Coordinates of C-alpha atoms in Angstrom, one line a residue:
G1 CA 7.4 -20.0 -15.3
G2 CA 5.8 -20.9 -11.9
T3 CA 5.2 -24.6 -12.8
I4 CA 8.9 -24.6 -14.1
A5 CA 10.0 -23.5 -10.8
R6 CA 8.0 -25.8 -9.2
W7 CA 9.2 -29.0 -10.8
N8 CA 12.7 -28.1 -10.8
A9 CA 12.3 -27.3 -6.9
M10 CA 11.2 -30.8 -6.6
A11 CA 13.7 -32.3 -8.4
G12 CA 16.4 -30.5 -6.4
R13 CA 17.7 -28.5 -8.9
R14 CA 18.6 -25.2 -7.0
R15 CA 20.2 -22.7 -9.5
Q16 CA 17.6 -23.7 -12.5
T17 CA 14.9 -23.1 -9.5
L18 CA 16.2 -19.5 -8.6
N19 CA 16.6 -18.5 -12.7
A20 CA 13.3 -19.6 -13.1
A21 CA 11.8 -17.9 -10.5
E22 CA 12.9 -14.5 -10.8
A23 CA 12.2 -14.5 -14.2
Y24 CA 8.8 -15.9 -13.6
L25 CA 8.1 -12.8 -10.6
D26 CA 10.2 -10.4 -12.8
W27 CA 7.5 -10.6 -15.4
L28 CA 4.4 -10.9 -13.3
R29 CA 5.7 -7.3 -11.6
R30 CA 6.2 -6.0 -15.0
E31 CA 2.7 -6.4 -16.7
G32 CA 1.0 -5.6 -13.0
M33 CA 0.0 -9.0 -11.6
G34 CA 0.7 -8.0 -7.8
E35 CA -1.9 -10.9 -6.2
L36 CA -0.1 -13.3 -8.4
A37 CA 3.2 -12.6 -7.4
L38 CA 2.4 -12.0 -3.6
G39 CA 1.0 -16.0 -3.9
A40 CA 4.2 -16.9 -5.9
Y41 CA 6.7 -14.9 -3.6
K42 CA 5.2 -17.2 -0.8
E43 CA 4.8 -20.4 -2.7
L44 CA 8.3 -20.2 -3.5
A45 CA 9.7 -19.7 0.2
D46 CA 7.5 -22.4 1.2
T47 CA 9.0 -24.7 -1.5
L48 CA 12.4 -23.4 -0.9
S49 CA 11.9 -24.6 3.0
A50 CA 10.1 -27.6 2.3
N51 CA 12.5 -29.6 0.2
V52 CA 15.6 -28.1 1.6
M53 CA 17.3 -27.0 -0.8
G54 CA 20.2 -25.1 1.1
A55 CA 19.1 -21.8 -0.2
P56 CA 17.9 -19.9 3.0
H57 CA 19.2 -16.5 1.4
A58 CA 17.2 -16.9 -1.7
Q59 CA 14.2 -18.1 1.0
A60 CA 14.2 -14.6 3.1
E61 CA 14.7 -13.0 -0.2
F62 CA 11.1 -13.8 -1.5
M63 CA 9.5 -13.2 1.6
L64 CA 11.4 -9.7 2.1
S65 CA 10.3 -8.9 -1.7
R66 CA 6.8 -10.1 -0.6
A67 CA 6.4 -7.7 2.4
E68 CA 7.6 -5.3 0.6
L69 CA 5.2 -5.4 -2.9
A70 CA 2.3 -6.0 0.1
L71 CA 3.1 -2.4 0.8
E72 CA 3.3 -1.3 -2.4
M73 CA -0.5 -2.7 -2.3
A74 CA -1.6 -1.6 1.2
K75 CA -1.9 -4.9 2.3
V76 CA -0.5 -4.3 6.3
E77 CA -1.6 -7.6 7.4
V78 CA -0.3 -9.4 4.5
C79 CA 3.5 -7.4 5.3
R80 CA 3.2 -8.3 8.7
S81 CA 2.9 -12.0 8.1
S82 CA 5.7 -12.0 6.1
L83 CA 7.8 -10.0 8.0
A84 CA 7.1 -12.0 11.2
P85 CA 9.1 -15.1 10.2
L86 CA 12.3 -13.0 9.1
S87 CA 13.9 -11.4 12.1
A88 CA 14.8 -15.2 13.3
L89 CA 15.9 -15.9 10.1
S90 CA 17.9 -12.9 9.1
E91 CA 19.6 -12.9 12.4
Q92 CA 20.4 -17.0 11.9
L93 CA 21.5 -16.1 8.5
R94 CA 23.6 -12.7 9.9
D95 CA 21.8 -11.6 6.9
E96 CA 22.1 -7.1 7.7
R97 CA 20.9 -6.6 4.5
G98 CA 17.6 -8.2 5.3
H99 CA 17.7 -6.8 8.5
I100 CA 17.8 -3.2 6.9
R101 CA 15.1 -3.6 4.5
H102 CA 12.8 -4.9 7.3
R103 CA 13.7 -1.8 9.4
L104 CA 12.9 0.3 6.6
L105 CA 9.6 -1.2 6.1
L106 CA 8.6 -1.1 10.0
G107 CA 9.1 2.6 9.3
Q108 CA 6.6 3.1 6.5
M109 CA 4.1 0.9 8.1
T110 CA 4.3 3.2 11.3
M111 CA 4.4 6.0 9.0
Q112 CA 0.7 5.1 8.0
Q113 CA -0.5 4.6 11.3
D114 CA 1.4 8.4 11.2
D115 CA 3.6 7.5 14.3
L116 CA 6.7 9.6 13.3
E117 CA 8.6 9.3 16.5
E118 CA 8.8 5.4 15.9
A119 CA 9.1 5.7 12.4
R120 CA 12.5 7.9 12.9
V121 CA 14.0 5.4 15.1
H122 CA 13.5 3.0 12.5
F123 CA 14.6 4.7 9.6
D124 CA 17.7 6.5 11.5
R125 CA 18.0 2.9 12.6
A126 CA 18.3 1.3 9.2
L127 CA 20.3 4.2 7.8
E128 CA 23.5 3.8 10.4
A129 CA 23.2 0.1 9.5
A130 CA 23.8 0.8 5.5
R131 CA 26.7 3.2 6.0
A132 CA 28.1 0.8 7.9
L133 CA 27.7 -2.2 5.5
K134 CA 28.6 0.9 2.6
D135 CA 25.9 -0.5 0.9
P136 CA 25.1 2.2 -1.7
D137 CA 21.8 1.1 -2.5
L138 CA 20.7 0.5 1.4
V139 CA 22.2 3.5 2.3
A140 CA 20.1 5.6 -0.6
R141 CA 17.0 3.7 0.5
S142 CA 17.5 5.2 3.9
L143 CA 18.1 8.2 3.0
V144 CA 15.3 8.4 0.9
A145 CA 12.9 7.1 3.9
Q146 CA 14.4 9.6 6.2
A147 CA 13.6 12.4 2.8
S148 CA 10.1 11.6 3.4
W149 CA 9.4 11.5 7.1
Y150 CA 11.5 15.4 6.4
D151 CA 8.7 16.1 4.2
R152 CA 5.9 14.8 6.2
Y153 CA 7.3 16.9 9.6
G154 CA 7.5 19.7 7.4
D155 CA 11.4 20.5 7.5
N156 CA 12.1 20.8 3.6
T157 CA 15.8 21.7 4.3
N158 CA 16.5 18.6 5.6
A159 CA 14.5 17.1 3.6
Q160 CA 16.6 18.8 0.4
R161 CA 19.7 17.7 2.0
V162 CA 18.6 13.7 2.8
V163 CA 17.5 13.8 -1.3
D164 CA 20.8 15.1 -2.4
G165 CA 22.6 13.3 -0.3
A166 CA 21.4 9.7 -2.1
L167 CA 21.3 11.8 -5.6
N168 CA 24.8 12.0 -4.9
L169 CA 25.5 8.1 -4.6
Y170 CA 23.7 7.3 -7.2
T171 CA 25.4 9.6 -9.5
R172 CA 28.5 8.2 -8.5
W173 CA 27.2 4.8 -8.4
G174 CA 25.0 4.7 -11.8
T175 CA 23.1 1.3 -12.1
S176 CA 25.9 -1.1 -11.1
R177 CA 25.0 -1.2 -7.2
M178 CA 21.8 1.1 -7.4
D179 CA 17.9 -0.4 -7.4
L180 CA 16.0 1.5 -10.7
I181 CA 12.7 1.0 -8.7
S182 CA 14.1 2.5 -5.7
R183 CA 15.6 5.5 -7.5
A184 CA 12.4 6.3 -9.3
V185 CA 11.1 6.5 -5.6
L186 CA 13.7 8.9 -5.1
L187 CA 13.1 10.9 -8.0
T188 CA 9.5 11.3 -7.4
R189 CA 10.5 12.5 -3.7
A190 CA 13.0 14.8 -5.1
I191 CA 11.1 16.6 -7.7
N192 CA 8.3 17.2 -5.3
L193 CA 10.5 18.6 -3.3
M194 CA 12.0 20.8 -5.5
C195 CA 8.3 22.5 -7.1
A196 CA 7.8 23.1 -3.2
R197 CA 10.7 24.9 -3.1
G198 CA 10.1 26.4 -6.7
M199 CA 13.6 24.7 -8.3
T200 CA 11.7 23.6 -11.5
G201 CA 14.7 23.4 -13.6
R202 CA 16.7 21.1 -12.3
A203 CA 13.4 18.9 -11.5
W204 CA 12.6 19.1 -15.2
S205 CA 15.6 17.3 -16.3
M206 CA 14.8 14.8 -13.4
L207 CA 11.8 14.3 -14.9
D208 CA 13.6 13.3 -18.3
D209 CA 15.6 10.2 -15.8
L210 CA 12.9 9.4 -14.6
K211 CA 11.1 8.7 -18.0
R212 CA 13.5 6.6 -19.0
I213 CA 13.8 4.3 -15.5
S214 CA 10.2 3.9 -16.6
E215 CA 11.1 2.4 -20.4
V216 CA 13.7 0.4 -19.2
T217 CA 11.5 -1.2 -16.6
G218 CA 8.2 -1.6 -17.8
R219 CA 6.8 -1.2 -14.5
P220 CA 3.3 0.8 -14.1
S221 CA 4.5 2.0 -10.6
V222 CA 7.5 3.6 -12.6
Q223 CA 4.9 4.7 -15.4
A224 CA 2.6 6.3 -12.9
R225 CA 5.3 8.3 -11.2
V226 CA 6.4 9.4 -14.4
A227 CA 2.4 11.3 -14.7
W228 CA 2.6 12.0 -11.1
A229 CA 6.1 13.8 -11.0
Q230 CA 4.3 15.7 -14.8
A231 CA 1.9 16.9 -12.9
R232 CA 3.6 18.4 -10.4
L233 CA 5.6 20.3 -12.7
L234 CA 3.1 21.5 -14.8
V235 CA 0.9 22.8 -11.9
E236 CA 4.3 24.6 -11.0
R237 CA 3.6 26.4 -14.4
G238 CA -0.2 27.2 -13.7
E239 CA -1.6 24.2 -15.8
Y240 CA -3.6 22.8 -12.7
Y241 CA -6.4 21.0 -15.7
P242 CA -3.5 19.0 -18.1
A243 CA -1.9 18.2 -14.2
R244 CA -5.0 17.0 -13.4
E245 CA -5.6 14.6 -16.5
Q246 CA -2.0 13.0 -15.4
L247 CA -3.2 12.6 -12.1
M248 CA -6.3 10.6 -13.1
W249 CA -4.4 8.6 -15.4
A250 CA -1.7 7.4 -12.8
E251 CA -5.3 6.9 -10.3
Q252 CA -6.3 4.5 -13.0
S253 CA -3.4 2.5 -13.7
T254 CA -2.4 2.1 -9.9
K255 CA -5.8 1.4 -9.0
Q256 CA -5.8 -1.3 -12.3
H257 CA -2.8 -2.7 -11.2
G258 CA -3.4 -2.8 -7.4
L259 CA -0.6 0.0 -6.6
T260 CA -3.0 0.8 -3.6
A261 CA -0.6 2.4 -1.4
L262 CA 0.6 5.1 -4.4
C263 CA -2.8 5.3 -5.4
I264 CA -3.6 7.0 -2.4
E265 CA -0.6 9.6 -2.5
V266 CA -1.8 10.3 -6.2
V267 CA -5.4 10.9 -4.9
R268 CA -4.3 12.9 -1.7
Q269 CA -2.4 15.2 -4.4
H270 CA -5.3 15.6 -6.7
A271 CA -7.3 16.7 -3.5
Q272 CA -5.3 19.1 -2.9
F273 CA -4.4 20.2 -6.3
A274 CA -8.2 20.6 -6.9
L275 CA -8.1 22.8 -3.0
N276 CA -5.6 24.6 -5.0
A277 CA -7.9 25.5 -8.3
S278 CA -11.2 26.7 -5.9
D279 CA -12.4 23.3 -7.2
W280 CA -14.4 22.9 -3.6
E281 CA -17.2 20.9 -5.7
G282 CA -14.5 18.8 -7.5
A283 CA -12.3 18.8 -4.5
L284 CA -14.9 16.6 -2.4
G285 CA -15.8 14.1 -4.7
I286 CA -12.0 13.5 -4.6
V287 CA -11.5 13.6 -0.7
N288 CA -14.6 11.3 -0.1
E289 CA -13.1 8.9 -2.5
L290 CA -9.8 9.2 -0.5
T291 CA -11.4 8.5 3.4
Q292 CA -12.8 5.8 1.6
M293 CA -9.9 4.3 0.2
A294 CA -7.4 5.2 3.2
K295 CA -10.1 3.7 5.9
A296 CA -10.5 0.7 3.8
H297 CA -6.3 -0.2 4.2
E298 CA -5.9 1.7 7.7
D299 CA -3.6 4.5 6.5
I300 CA -4.2 7.0 9.9
Y301 CA -2.6 9.5 7.9
S302 CA -4.2 10.3 4.6
V303 CA -7.8 9.6 6.8
Q304 CA -6.9 12.6 8.9
R305 CA -6.0 14.6 5.7
S306 CA -8.7 13.4 3.7
L307 CA -11.3 15.1 6.9
D308 CA -9.4 18.0 7.0
M309 CA -9.7 19.0 3.7
N310 CA -13.5 18.0 3.4
A311 CA -14.0 20.5 6.1
F312 CA -12.0 23.1 4.0
A313 CA -14.0 22.6 0.8
R314 CA -17.5 22.2 2.8
A315 CA -16.6 25.6 4.7
M316 CA -15.6 26.9 1.1
M317 CA -18.9 26.2 -0.5
G318 CA -20.9 27.5 3.2
H319 CA -22.1 23.7 3.9
D320 CA -21.9 22.9 7.4
V321 CA -20.0 25.7 7.9
E322 CA -19.7 25.9 11.8
E323 CA -19.6 21.8 12.0
S324 CA -16.4 22.3 9.6
L325 CA -14.4 25.1 11.1
G326 CA -14.8 23.3 14.4
R327 CA -13.1 20.0 12.5
L328 CA -10.5 22.5 11.2
R329 CA -10.0 24.0 14.9
A330 CA -9.6 20.6 16.4
S331 CA -7.0 19.6 14.0
A332 CA -5.7 22.4 14.5
G333 CA -5.3 22.1 18.2
L334 CA -4.1 18.4 17.6
A335 CA -1.2 19.6 14.8
S336 CA -0.1 21.9 18.0
S337 CA 0.2 19.6 20.7
R338 CA 2.3 17.4 18.8
H339 CA 4.6 19.7 17.3
I340 CA 4.6 19.0 13.5
P341 CA 5.0 21.9 11.5
K342 CA 3.7 21.0 8.3
D343 CA 0.5 20.2 9.7
I344 CA -0.1 23.7 12.0
H345 CA 0.9 25.7 8.8
R346 CA -1.5 23.7 7.0
L347 CA -4.2 24.0 9.0
N348 CA -3.8 27.6 9.8
D349 CA -4.0 28.2 6.2
F350 CA -7.2 26.0 6.1
L351 CA -8.8 28.2 9.1
A352 CA -7.8 32.0 7.9
L353 CA -8.8 31.5 4.0
S354 CA -12.2 29.7 5.7
L355 CA -12.8 32.9 7.9
I356 CA -11.5 35.4 5.4
H357 CA -14.0 33.9 3.0
I358 CA -16.9 33.4 5.4

């Protein structure tokens, strides 16, 4: 596939190049060969540029797709380097869709850095621009990004509102103008949110939709999301151990396919499940793995979460109690000063349970 694309490019055969490239990249992504796909995106973008094939939109598309894949793999620097030349190219091409996707990526990167104010600006501007374009896929993607922000902040009402808006778009447009991978991300977000609000009946029917997308796309990322969503629903039934088996499968699969950002989310969820099941020792093992992964990939939010969960588990086990309580008090103070309801509520819960147990 890659060789055919290069040969066609050198021969100046634009249409054949793009068809071969898209087929090759789709195959790499389906097979979970992320590292090869990253290299192929760059090589194809460089080839299109060097051969002056008159395909600047395709070049921009390959660069954007590379940036999106890099963020899935938690390769923040690769994402940044892919985005760096895109602003000028998008402006030159007047590519508003590319600019919106660029905005969404910047918002996701700032979310990893736990800079909620800047992330909110990126997501709001992306949504405004997507609505002006009347592009249902980009509106839905922007709404999903906003939902992740509201969920992180702790505003479930607004998170549900924007998720419902995105779901309505998918109902209206179906798959004609809507990306299936984006839809899988939305369904995972919706299932998690509905479980948090006790709306499990609707969530089970969404799981069926997610399974169908997994079958159609064959993408490892969607298969892992199916397992994560099943785990979330099983926990609502009180079936912790089957749920944790699903999460362990999702963790292994995302590791195998280099989907590090999704893996970090899954491990974070697994740690919380272990804490909810009062499996303090098991939770510590999961949390320590989370800390290492998050630090290695500069995910500041997940680092902070892991350290707080570590302190809570250790306090409940009676290990280094004063030090653990000190960590929880300091984190609660920081959450209060930042006015983030979700963090305030979670840390106050950790502190109260620790003090009762002691």
